[in-house]
mmCIF file with all atom_site columns, N, CA and C in Angstrom:
data_model
loop_
_atom_site.group_PDB
_atom_site.id
_atom_site.type_symbol
_atom_site.label_atom_id
_atom_site.label_alt_id
_atom_site.label_comp_id
_atom_site.label_asym_id
_atom_site.label_entity_id
_atom_site.label_seq_id
_atom_site.pdbx_PDB_ins_code
_atom_site.Cartn_x
_atom_site.Cartn_y
_atom_site.Cartn_z
_atom_site.occupancy
_atom_site.B_iso_or_equiv
_atom_site.pdbx_formal_charge
_atom_site.auth_seq_id
_atom_site.auth_comp_id
_atom_site.auth_asym_id
_atom_site.auth_atom_id
_atom_site.pdbx_PDB_model_num
ATOM 1   N N  . MET D 1 1  ? 136.552 59.030  36.821 1.00 0.00 ? 1  MET D N  1
ATOM 2   C CA . MET D 1 1  ? 135.663 59.794  35.978 1.00 0.00 ? 1  MET D CA 1
ATOM 3   C C  . MET D 1 1  ? 136.158 59.711  34.539 1.00 0.00 ? 1  MET D C  1
ATOM 4   N N  . ALA D 1 2  ? 135.277 59.384  33.605 1.00 0.00 ? 2  ALA D N  1
ATOM 5   C CA . ALA D 1 2  ? 135.651 59.220  32.211 1.00 0.00 ? 2  ALA D CA 1
ATOM 6   C C  . ALA D 1 2  ? 135.672 60.564  31.494 1.00 0.00 ? 2  ALA D C  1
ATOM 7   N N  . ALA D 1 3  ? 136.618 60.718  30.618 1.00 0.00 ? 3  ALA D N  1
ATOM 8   C CA . ALA D 1 3  ? 136.709 61.942  29.830 1.00 0.00 ? 3  ALA D CA 1
ATOM 9   C C  . ALA D 1 3  ? 135.679 61.915  28.707 1.00 0.00 ? 3  ALA D C  1
ATOM 10  N N  . VAL D 1 4  ? 135.131 63.058  28.393 1.00 0.00 ? 4  VAL D N  1
ATOM 11  C CA . VAL D 1 4  ? 134.144 63.179  27.334 1.00 0.00 ? 4  VAL D CA 1
ATOM 12  C C  . VAL D 1 4  ? 134.868 63.476  26.030 1.00 0.00 ? 4  VAL D C  1
ATOM 13  N N  . LYS D 1 5  ? 134.467 62.770  24.970 1.00 0.00 ? 5  LYS D N  1
ATOM 14  C CA . LYS D 1 5  ? 135.077 63.032  23.670 1.00 0.00 ? 5  LYS D CA 1
ATOM 15  C C  . LYS D 1 5  ? 134.625 64.391  23.153 1.00 0.00 ? 5  LYS D C  1
ATOM 16  N N  . LYS D 1 6  ? 135.542 65.126  22.567 1.00 0.00 ? 6  LYS D N  1
ATOM 17  C CA . LYS D 1 6  ? 135.220 66.417  21.984 1.00 0.00 ? 6  LYS D CA 1
ATOM 18  C C  . LYS D 1 6  ? 134.569 66.185  20.628 1.00 0.00 ? 6  LYS D C  1
ATOM 19  N N  . PHE D 1 7  ? 133.412 66.810  20.383 1.00 0.00 ? 7  PHE D N  1
ATOM 20  C CA . PHE D 1 7  ? 132.694 66.630  19.132 1.00 0.00 ? 7  PHE D CA 1
ATOM 21  C C  . PHE D 1 7  ? 133.365 67.472  18.047 1.00 0.00 ? 7  PHE D C  1
ATOM 22  N N  . PRO D 1 8  ? 133.795 66.856  16.945 1.00 0.00 ? 8  PRO D N  1
ATOM 23  C CA . PRO D 1 8  ? 134.491 67.609  15.898 1.00 0.00 ? 8  PRO D CA 1
ATOM 24  C C  . PRO D 1 8  ? 133.544 68.513  15.117 1.00 0.00 ? 8  PRO D C  1
ATOM 25  N N  . LYS D 1 9  ? 133.977 69.743  14.870 1.00 0.00 ? 9  LYS D N  1
ATOM 26  C CA . LYS D 1 9  ? 133.140 70.686  14.117 1.00 0.00 ? 9  LYS D CA 1
ATOM 27  C C  . LYS D 1 9  ? 133.196 70.441  12.623 1.00 0.00 ? 9  LYS D C  1
ATOM 28  N N  . ALA D 1 10 ? 134.342 70.035  12.105 1.00 0.00 ? 10 ALA D N  1
ATOM 29  C CA . ALA D 1 10 ? 134.492 69.820  10.667 1.00 0.00 ? 10 ALA D CA 1
ATOM 30  C C  . ALA D 1 10 ? 135.407 68.621  10.417 1.00 0.00 ? 10 ALA D C  1
ATOM 31  N N  . PRO D 1 11 ? 134.879 67.395  10.561 1.00 0.00 ? 11 PRO D N  1
ATOM 32  C CA . PRO D 1 11 ? 135.723 66.218  10.320 1.00 0.00 ? 11 PRO D CA 1
ATOM 33  C C  . PRO D 1 11 ? 136.078 66.087  8.844  1.00 0.00 ? 11 PRO D C  1
ATOM 34  N N  . ALA D 1 12 ? 137.191 65.446  8.552  1.00 0.00 ? 12 ALA D N  1
ATOM 35  C CA . ALA D 1 12 ? 137.664 65.312  7.175  1.00 0.00 ? 12 ALA D CA 1
ATOM 36  C C  . ALA D 1 12 ? 136.705 64.481  6.323  1.00 0.00 ? 12 ALA D C  1
ATOM 37  N N  . HIS D 1 13 ? 136.229 63.357  6.825  1.00 0.00 ? 13 HIS D N  1
ATOM 38  C CA . HIS D 1 13 ? 135.327 62.485  6.079  1.00 0.00 ? 13 HIS D CA 1
ATOM 39  C C  . HIS D 1 13 ? 134.159 62.086  6.974  1.00 0.00 ? 13 HIS D C  1
ATOM 40  N N  . PRO D 1 14 ? 133.164 62.963  7.148  1.00 0.00 ? 14 PRO D N  1
ATOM 41  C CA . PRO D 1 14 ? 132.063 62.646  8.058  1.00 0.00 ? 14 PRO D CA 1
ATOM 42  C C  . PRO D 1 14 ? 131.218 61.462  7.602  1.00 0.00 ? 14 PRO D C  1
ATOM 43  N N  . GLU D 1 15 ? 131.245 61.155  6.324  1.00 0.00 ? 15 GLU D N  1
ATOM 44  C CA . GLU D 1 15 ? 130.439 60.052  5.795  1.00 0.00 ? 15 GLU D CA 1
ATOM 45  C C  . GLU D 1 15 ? 130.947 58.683  6.223  1.00 0.00 ? 15 GLU D C  1
ATOM 46  N N  . ARG D 1 16 ? 132.132 58.618  6.779  1.00 0.00 ? 16 ARG D N  1
ATOM 47  C CA . ARG D 1 16 ? 132.722 57.343  7.197  1.00 0.00 ? 16 ARG D CA 1
ATOM 48  C C  . ARG D 1 16 ? 132.355 56.947  8.628  1.00 0.00 ? 16 ARG D C  1
ATOM 49  N N  . VAL D 1 17 ? 131.670 57.835  9.363  1.00 0.00 ? 17 VAL D N  1
ATOM 50  C CA . VAL D 1 17 ? 131.409 57.615  10.780 1.00 0.00 ? 17 VAL D CA 1
ATOM 51  C C  . VAL D 1 17 ? 129.925 57.797  11.071 1.00 0.00 ? 17 VAL D C  1
ATOM 52  N N  . CYS D 1 18 ? 129.402 57.020  12.030 1.00 0.00 ? 18 CYS D N  1
ATOM 53  C CA . CYS D 1 18 ? 128.053 57.230  12.552 1.00 0.00 ? 18 CYS D CA 1
ATOM 54  C C  . CYS D 1 18 ? 128.174 58.160  13.753 1.00 0.00 ? 18 CYS D C  1
ATOM 55  N N  . TRP D 1 19 ? 127.434 59.265  13.749 1.00 0.00 ? 19 TRP D N  1
ATOM 56  C CA . TRP D 1 19 ? 127.548 60.285  14.793 1.00 0.00 ? 19 TRP D CA 1
ATOM 57  C C  . TRP D 1 19 ? 126.407 60.191  15.800 1.00 0.00 ? 19 TRP D C  1
ATOM 58  N N  . GLY D 1 20 ? 125.706 59.053  15.855 1.00 0.00 ? 20 GLY D N  1
ATOM 59  C CA . GLY D 1 20 ? 124.515 58.921  16.683 1.00 0.00 ? 20 GLY D CA 1
ATOM 60  C C  . GLY D 1 20 ? 124.751 58.823  18.175 1.00 0.00 ? 20 GLY D C  1
ATOM 61  N N  . CYS D 1 21 ? 125.912 58.428  18.626 1.00 0.00 ? 21 CYS D N  1
ATOM 62  C CA . CYS D 1 21 ? 126.197 58.317  20.059 1.00 0.00 ? 21 CYS D CA 1
ATOM 63  C C  . CYS D 1 21 ? 127.672 58.640  20.269 1.00 0.00 ? 21 CYS D C  1
ATOM 64  N N  . ASN D 1 22 ? 128.167 58.440  21.445 1.00 0.00 ? 22 ASN D N  1
ATOM 65  C CA . ASN D 1 22 ? 129.565 58.809  21.710 1.00 0.00 ? 22 ASN D CA 1
ATOM 66  C C  . ASN D 1 22 ? 130.560 57.724  21.320 1.00 0.00 ? 22 ASN D C  1
ATOM 67  N N  . LEU D 1 23 ? 130.106 56.659  20.642 1.00 0.00 ? 23 LEU D N  1
ATOM 68  C CA . LEU D 1 23 ? 131.037 55.626  20.187 1.00 0.00 ? 23 LEU D CA 1
ATOM 69  C C  . LEU D 1 23 ? 131.737 56.011  18.885 1.00 0.00 ? 23 LEU D C  1
ATOM 70  N N  . TYR D 1 24 ? 131.062 56.803  18.033 1.00 0.00 ? 24 TYR D N  1
ATOM 71  C CA . TYR D 1 24 ? 131.612 57.239  16.738 1.00 0.00 ? 24 TYR D CA 1
ATOM 72  C C  . TYR D 1 24 ? 132.131 56.042  15.939 1.00 0.00 ? 24 TYR D C  1
ATOM 73  N N  . CYS D 1 25 ? 131.251 55.073  15.728 1.00 0.00 ? 25 CYS D N  1
ATOM 74  C CA . CYS D 1 25 ? 131.616 53.829  15.040 1.00 0.00 ? 25 CYS D CA 1
ATOM 75  C C  . CYS D 1 25 ? 131.803 54.053  13.539 1.00 0.00 ? 25 CYS D C  1
ATOM 76  N N  . PRO D 1 26 ? 132.578 53.190  12.886 1.00 0.00 ? 26 PRO D N  1
ATOM 77  C CA . PRO D 1 26 ? 132.635 53.224  11.426 1.00 0.00 ? 26 PRO D CA 1
ATOM 78  C C  . PRO D 1 26 ? 131.236 52.976  10.854 1.00 0.00 ? 26 PRO D C  1
ATOM 79  N N  . ALA D 1 27 ? 130.917 53.596  9.746  1.00 0.00 ? 27 ALA D N  1
ATOM 80  C CA . ALA D 1 27 ? 129.577 53.518  9.172  1.00 0.00 ? 27 ALA D CA 1
ATOM 81  C C  . ALA D 1 27 ? 129.160 52.093  8.846  1.00 0.00 ? 27 ALA D C  1
ATOM 82  N N  . LYS D 1 28 ? 130.111 51.211  8.577  1.00 0.00 ? 28 LYS D N  1
ATOM 83  C CA . LYS D 1 28 ? 129.779 49.833  8.211  1.00 0.00 ? 28 LYS D CA 1
ATOM 84  C C  . LYS D 1 28 ? 129.848 48.877  9.398  1.00 0.00 ? 28 LYS D C  1
ATOM 85  N N  . ASP D 1 29 ? 130.143 49.377  10.596 1.00 0.00 ? 29 ASP D N  1
ATOM 86  C CA . ASP D 1 29 ? 130.267 48.519  11.767 1.00 0.00 ? 29 ASP D CA 1
ATOM 87  C C  . ASP D 1 29 ? 129.752 49.243  13.009 1.00 0.00 ? 29 ASP D C  1
ATOM 88  N N  . MET D 1 30 ? 128.423 49.517  13.037 1.00 0.00 ? 30 MET D N  1
ATOM 89  C CA . MET D 1 30 ? 127.841 50.255  14.154 1.00 0.00 ? 30 MET D CA 1
ATOM 90  C C  . MET D 1 30 ? 127.562 49.307  15.313 1.00 0.00 ? 30 MET D C  1
ATOM 91  N N  . ARG D 1 31 ? 128.126 49.609  16.473 1.00 0.00 ? 31 ARG D N  1
ATOM 92  C CA . ARG D 1 31 ? 127.984 48.745  17.644 1.00 0.00 ? 31 ARG D CA 1
ATOM 93  C C  . ARG D 1 31 ? 126.764 49.078  18.479 1.00 0.00 ? 31 ARG D C  1
ATOM 94  N N  . CYS D 1 32 ? 126.243 50.309  18.403 1.00 0.00 ? 32 CYS D N  1
ATOM 95  C CA . CYS D 1 32 ? 125.171 50.718  19.310 1.00 0.00 ? 32 CYS D CA 1
ATOM 96  C C  . CYS D 1 32 ? 123.819 50.137  18.922 1.00 0.00 ? 32 CYS D C  1
ATOM 97  N N  . GLY D 1 33 ? 123.650 49.719  17.669 1.00 0.00 ? 33 GLY D N  1
ATOM 98  C CA . GLY D 1 33 ? 122.385 49.137  17.246 1.00 0.00 ? 33 GLY D CA 1
ATOM 99  C C  . GLY D 1 33 ? 121.250 50.127  17.180 1.00 0.00 ? 33 GLY D C  1
ATOM 100 N N  . ASN D 1 34 ? 121.545 51.370  16.848 1.00 0.00 ? 34 ASN D N  1
ATOM 101 C CA . ASN D 1 34 ? 120.500 52.388  16.825 1.00 0.00 ? 34 ASN D CA 1
ATOM 102 C C  . ASN D 1 34 ? 119.722 52.398  15.514 1.00 0.00 ? 34 ASN D C  1
ATOM 103 N N  . GLY D 1 35 ? 119.887 51.406  14.697 1.00 0.00 ? 35 GLY D N  1
ATOM 104 C CA . GLY D 1 35 ? 119.154 51.345  13.442 1.00 0.00 ? 35 GLY D CA 1
ATOM 105 C C  . GLY D 1 35 ? 120.053 50.894  12.318 1.00 0.00 ? 35 GLY D C  1
ATOM 106 N N  . SER D 1 36 ? 119.488 50.801  11.148 1.00 0.00 ? 36 SER D N  1
ATOM 107 C CA . SER D 1 36 ? 120.260 50.318  10.008 1.00 0.00 ? 36 SER D CA 1
ATOM 108 C C  . SER D 1 36 ? 120.992 51.441  9.292  1.00 0.00 ? 36 SER D C  1
ATOM 109 N N  . ASP D 1 37 ? 120.619 52.686  9.565  1.00 0.00 ? 37 ASP D N  1
ATOM 110 C CA . ASP D 1 37 ? 121.265 53.840  8.917  1.00 0.00 ? 37 ASP D CA 1
ATOM 111 C C  . ASP D 1 37 ? 122.143 54.563  9.921  1.00 0.00 ? 37 ASP D C  1
ATOM 112 N N  . ARG D 1 38 ? 123.208 55.130  9.425  1.00 0.00 ? 38 ARG D N  1
ATOM 113 C CA . ARG D 1 38 ? 124.078 55.904  10.299 1.00 0.00 ? 38 ARG D CA 1
ATOM 114 C C  . ARG D 1 38 ? 123.495 57.291  10.504 1.00 0.00 ? 38 ARG D C  1
ATOM 115 N N  . THR D 1 39 ? 123.809 57.895  11.620 1.00 0.00 ? 39 THR D N  1
ATOM 116 C CA . THR D 1 39 ? 123.392 59.257  11.902 1.00 0.00 ? 39 THR D CA 1
ATOM 117 C C  . THR D 1 39 ? 124.410 60.200  11.274 1.00 0.00 ? 39 THR D C  1
ATOM 118 N N  . GLN D 1 40 ? 123.923 61.147  10.484 1.00 0.00 ? 40 GLN D N  1
ATOM 119 C CA . GLN D 1 40 ? 124.820 62.062  9.790  1.00 0.00 ? 40 GLN D CA 1
ATOM 120 C C  . GLN D 1 40 ? 125.359 63.129  10.733 1.00 0.00 ? 40 GLN D C  1
ATOM 121 N N  . HIS D 1 41 ? 126.536 63.638  10.387 1.00 0.00 ? 41 HIS D N  1
ATOM 122 C CA . HIS D 1 41 ? 127.139 64.752  11.112 1.00 0.00 ? 41 HIS D CA 1
ATOM 123 C C  . HIS D 1 41 ? 126.336 66.013  10.778 1.00 0.00 ? 41 HIS D C  1
ATOM 124 N N  . PRO D 1 42 ? 126.188 66.958  11.713 1.00 0.00 ? 42 PRO D N  1
ATOM 125 C CA . PRO D 1 42 ? 125.448 68.190  11.424 1.00 0.00 ? 42 PRO D CA 1
ATOM 126 C C  . PRO D 1 42 ? 125.976 68.956  10.211 1.00 0.00 ? 42 PRO D C  1
ATOM 127 N N  . ALA D 1 43 ? 127.263 68.874  9.919  1.00 0.00 ? 43 ALA D N  1
ATOM 128 C CA . ALA D 1 43 ? 127.811 69.561  8.742  1.00 0.00 ? 43 ALA D CA 1
ATOM 129 C C  . ALA D 1 43 ? 127.244 68.971  7.454  1.00 0.00 ? 43 ALA D C  1
ATOM 130 N N  . GLU D 1 44 ? 126.943 67.672  7.457  1.00 0.00 ? 44 GLU D N  1
ATOM 131 C CA . GLU D 1 44 ? 126.343 67.045  6.288  1.00 0.00 ? 44 GLU D CA 1
ATOM 132 C C  . GLU D 1 44 ? 124.898 67.491  6.109  1.00 0.00 ? 44 GLU D C  1
ATOM 133 N N  . LEU D 1 45 ? 124.215 67.714  7.198  1.00 0.00 ? 45 LEU D N  1
ATOM 134 C CA . LEU D 1 45 ? 122.811 68.083  7.138  1.00 0.00 ? 45 LEU D CA 1
ATOM 135 C C  . LEU D 1 45 ? 122.586 69.574  6.929  1.00 0.00 ? 45 LEU D C  1
ATOM 136 N N  . PHE D 1 46 ? 123.364 70.410  7.626  1.00 0.00 ? 46 PHE D N  1
ATOM 137 C CA . PHE D 1 46 ? 123.087 71.844  7.671  1.00 0.00 ? 46 PHE D CA 1
ATOM 138 C C  . PHE D 1 46 ? 124.155 72.724  7.049  1.00 0.00 ? 46 PHE D C  1
ATOM 139 N N  . GLY D 1 47 ? 125.259 72.157  6.597  1.00 0.00 ? 47 GLY D N  1
ATOM 140 C CA . GLY D 1 47 ? 126.321 72.942  5.988  1.00 0.00 ? 47 GLY D CA 1
ATOM 141 C C  . GLY D 1 47 ? 127.461 73.207  6.952  1.00 0.00 ? 47 GLY D C  1
ATOM 142 N N  . ASP D 1 48 ? 128.511 73.803  6.430  1.00 0.00 ? 48 ASP D N  1
ATOM 143 C CA . ASP D 1 48 ? 129.727 74.004  7.211  1.00 0.00 ? 48 ASP D CA 1
ATOM 144 C C  . ASP D 1 48 ? 129.563 75.000  8.360  1.00 0.00 ? 48 ASP D C  1
ATOM 145 N N  . ASP D 1 49 ? 128.558 75.872  8.286  1.00 0.00 ? 49 ASP D N  1
ATOM 146 C CA . ASP D 1 49 ? 128.364 76.858  9.355  1.00 0.00 ? 49 ASP D CA 1
ATOM 147 C C  . ASP D 1 49 ? 127.315 76.412  10.377 1.00 0.00 ? 49 ASP D C  1
ATOM 148 N N  . TRP D 1 50 ? 127.110 75.113  10.528 1.00 0.00 ? 50 TRP D N  1
ATOM 149 C CA . TRP D 1 50 ? 126.073 74.580  11.407 1.00 0.00 ? 50 TRP D CA 1
ATOM 150 C C  . TRP D 1 50 ? 126.258 75.006  12.857 1.00 0.00 ? 50 TRP D C  1
ATOM 151 N N  . ASP D 1 51 ? 127.490 75.201  13.285 1.00 0.00 ? 51 ASP D N  1
ATOM 152 C CA . ASP D 1 51 ? 127.734 75.551  14.684 1.00 0.00 ? 51 ASP D CA 1
ATOM 153 C C  . ASP D 1 51 ? 127.490 77.027  14.977 1.00 0.00 ? 51 ASP D C  1
ATOM 154 N N  . GLN D 1 52 ? 127.199 77.824  13.954 1.00 0.00 ? 52 GLN D N  1
ATOM 155 C CA . GLN D 1 52 ? 126.929 79.244  14.136 1.00 0.00 ? 52 GLN D CA 1
ATOM 156 C C  . GLN D 1 52 ? 125.437 79.560  14.143 1.00 0.00 ? 52 GLN D C  1
ATOM 157 N N  . TRP D 1 53 ? 124.595 78.574  13.821 1.00 0.00 ? 53 TRP D N  1
ATOM 158 C CA . TRP D 1 53 ? 123.154 78.799  13.742 1.00 0.00 ? 53 TRP D CA 1
ATOM 159 C C  . TRP D 1 53 ? 122.604 79.226  15.095 1.00 0.00 ? 53 TRP D C  1
ATOM 160 N N  . GLY D 1 54 ? 121.793 80.238  15.085 1.00 0.00 ? 54 GLY D N  1
ATOM 161 C CA . GLY D 1 54 ? 121.131 80.678  16.296 1.00 0.00 ? 54 GLY D CA 1
ATOM 162 C C  . GLY D 1 54 ? 121.932 81.628  17.150 1.00 0.00 ? 54 GLY D C  1
ATOM 163 N N  . LEU D 1 55 ? 123.199 81.819  16.846 1.00 0.00 ? 55 LEU D N  1
ATOM 164 C CA . LEU D 1 55 ? 124.018 82.705  17.676 1.00 0.00 ? 55 LEU D CA 1
ATOM 165 C C  . LEU D 1 55 ? 123.579 84.162  17.534 1.00 0.00 ? 55 LEU D C  1
ATOM 166 N N  . GLU D 1 56 ? 123.112 84.563  16.351 1.00 0.00 ? 56 GLU D N  1
ATOM 167 C CA . GLU D 1 56 ? 122.642 85.928  16.162 1.00 0.00 ? 56 GLU D CA 1
ATOM 168 C C  . GLU D 1 56 ? 121.407 86.180  17.022 1.00 0.00 ? 56 GLU D C  1
ATOM 169 N N  . ALA D 1 57 ? 120.510 85.198  17.093 1.00 0.00 ? 57 ALA D N  1
ATOM 170 C CA . ALA D 1 57 ? 119.307 85.339  17.917 1.00 0.00 ? 57 ALA D CA 1
ATOM 171 C C  . ALA D 1 57 ? 119.674 85.398  19.390 1.00 0.00 ? 57 ALA D C  1
ATOM 172 N N  . ASP D 1 58 ? 120.645 84.607  19.815 1.00 0.00 ? 58 ASP D N  1
ATOM 173 C CA . ASP D 1 58 ? 121.077 84.632  21.211 1.00 0.00 ? 58 ASP D CA 1
ATOM 174 C C  . ASP D 1 58 ? 121.690 85.979  21.570 1.00 0.00 ? 58 ASP D C  1
ATOM 175 N N  . ALA D 1 59 ? 122.479 86.544  20.657 1.00 0.00 ? 59 ALA D N  1
ATOM 176 C CA . ALA D 1 59 ? 123.120 87.838  20.921 1.00 0.00 ? 59 ALA D CA 1
ATOM 177 C C  . ALA D 1 59 ? 122.068 88.941  20.973 1.00 0.00 ? 59 ALA D C  1
ATOM 178 N N  . ALA D 1 60 ? 121.058 88.865  20.093 1.00 0.00 ? 60 ALA D N  1
ATOM 179 C CA . ALA D 1 60 ? 120.009 89.886  20.070 1.00 0.00 ? 60 ALA D CA 1
ATOM 180 C C  . ALA D 1 60 ? 119.162 89.827  21.333 1.00 0.00 ? 60 ALA D C  1
ATOM 181 N N  . SER D 1 61 ? 118.905 88.634  21.844 1.00 0.00 ? 61 SER D N  1
ATOM 182 C CA . SER D 1 61 ? 118.090 88.522  23.053 1.00 0.00 ? 61 SER D CA 1
ATOM 183 C C  . SER D 1 61 ? 118.878 88.926  24.299 1.00 0.00 ? 61 SER D C  1
ATOM 184 N N  . ALA D 1 62 ? 120.193 88.915  24.235 1.00 0.00 ? 62 ALA D N  1
ATOM 185 C CA . ALA D 1 62 ? 121.012 89.309  25.381 1.00 0.00 ? 62 ALA D CA 1
ATOM 186 C C  . ALA D 1 62 ? 121.061 90.831  25.544 1.00 0.00 ? 62 ALA D C  1
ATOM 187 N N  . GLU D 1 63 ? 120.864 91.545  24.443 1.00 0.00 ? 63 GLU D N  1
ATOM 188 C CA . GLU D 1 63 ? 120.864 93.002  24.513 1.00 0.00 ? 63 GLU D CA 1
ATOM 189 C C  . GLU D 1 63 ? 119.535 93.481  25.089 1.00 0.00 ? 63 GLU D C  1
ATOM 190 N N  . PRO D 1 64 ? 119.553 94.443  26.000 1.00 0.00 ? 64 PRO D N  1
ATOM 191 C CA . PRO D 1 64 ? 118.288 94.921  26.572 1.00 0.00 ? 64 PRO D CA 1
ATOM 192 C C  . PRO D 1 64 ? 117.486 95.706  25.535 1.00 0.00 ? 64 PRO D C  1
ATOM 193 N N  . SER D 1 65 ? 116.207 95.467  25.509 1.00 0.00 ? 65 SER D N  1
ATOM 194 C CA . SER D 1 65 ? 115.343 96.200  24.588 1.00 0.00 ? 65 SER D CA 1
ATOM 195 C C  . SER D 1 65 ? 114.828 97.445  25.304 1.00 0.00 ? 65 SER D C  1
ATOM 196 N N  . PRO D 1 66 ? 114.341 98.444  24.575 1.00 0.00 ? 66 PRO D N  1
ATOM 197 C CA . PRO D 1 66 ? 113.821 99.664  25.215 1.00 0.00 ? 66 PRO D CA 1
ATOM 198 C C  . PRO D 1 66 ? 112.676 99.359  26.178 1.00 0.00 ? 66 PRO D C  1
ATOM 199 N N  . ALA D 1 67 ? 111.906 98.328  25.927 1.00 0.00 ? 67 ALA D N  1
ATOM 200 C CA . ALA D 1 67 ? 110.798 97.973  26.815 1.00 0.00 ? 67 ALA D CA 1
ATOM 201 C C  . ALA D 1 67 ? 111.303 97.437  28.146 1.00 0.00 ? 67 ALA D C  1
ATOM 202 N N  . ASP D 1 68 ? 112.510 96.904  28.174 1.00 0.00 ? 68 ASP D N  1
ATOM 203 C CA . ASP D 1 68 ? 113.070 96.356  29.404 1.00 0.00 ? 68 ASP D CA 1
ATOM 204 C C  . ASP D 1 68 ? 113.644 97.435  30.331 1.00 0.00 ? 68 ASP D C  1
ATOM 205 N N  . GLU D 1 69 ? 113.895 98.592  29.793 1.00 0.00 ? 69 GLU D N  1
ATOM 206 C CA . GLU D 1 69 ? 114.488 99.657  30.590 1.00 0.00 ? 69 GLU D CA 1
ATOM 207 C C  . GLU D 1 69 ? 113.446 100.268 31.519 1.00 0.00 ? 69 GLU D C  1
ATOM 208 N N  . VAL D 1 70 ? 113.865 100.598 32.705 1.00 0.00 ? 70 VAL D N  1
ATOM 209 C CA . VAL D 1 70 ? 112.966 101.213 33.683 1.00 0.00 ? 70 VAL D CA 1
ATOM 210 C C  . VAL D 1 70 ? 113.034 102.716 33.495 1.00 0.00 ? 70 VAL D C  1
ATOM 211 N N  . PRO D 1 71 ? 111.868 103.367 33.340 1.00 0.00 ? 71 PRO D N  1
ATOM 212 C CA . PRO D 1 71 ? 111.900 104.821 33.171 1.00 0.00 ? 71 PRO D CA 1
ATOM 213 C C  . PRO D 1 71 ? 112.346 105.502 34.455 1.00 0.00 ? 71 PRO D C  1
ATOM 214 N N  . PRO D 1 72 ? 113.036 106.623 34.355 1.00 0.00 ? 72 PRO D N  1
ATOM 215 C CA . PRO D 1 72 ? 113.504 107.317 35.563 1.00 0.00 ? 72 PRO D CA 1
ATOM 216 C C  . PRO D 1 72 ? 112.329 107.901 36.337 1.00 0.00 ? 72 PRO D C  1
ATOM 217 N N  . LYS D 1 73 ? 112.440 107.879 37.660 1.00 0.00 ? 73 LYS D N  1
ATOM 218 C CA . LYS D 1 73 ? 111.392 108.454 38.502 1.00 0.00 ? 73 LYS D CA 1
ATOM 219 C C  . LYS D 1 73 ? 111.557 109.977 38.533 1.00 0.00 ? 73 LYS D C  1
ATOM 220 N N  . VAL D 1 74 ? 110.446 110.657 38.453 1.00 0.00 ? 74 VAL D N  1
ATOM 221 C CA . VAL D 1 74 ? 110.488 112.123 38.409 1.00 0.00 ? 74 VAL D CA 1
ATOM 222 C C  . VAL D 1 74 ? 110.146 112.706 39.751 1.00 0.00 ? 74 VAL D C  1
#
């Protein structure tokens, strides 16, 4: 069984690597042939806090809302 590469959250020089597949090729020597442009790292596209996006919504949906509570039987 092959080990999965851990995806870096904040690489030192993301512009030097194509992030399009699990090969992580140098930007000037892409082996996968996925196009002429390299795939940017999410930090380049969305900023340094890219891995935190949506977590507030997930936490809010995990909390029960008043409508979800069952009223007590009388």
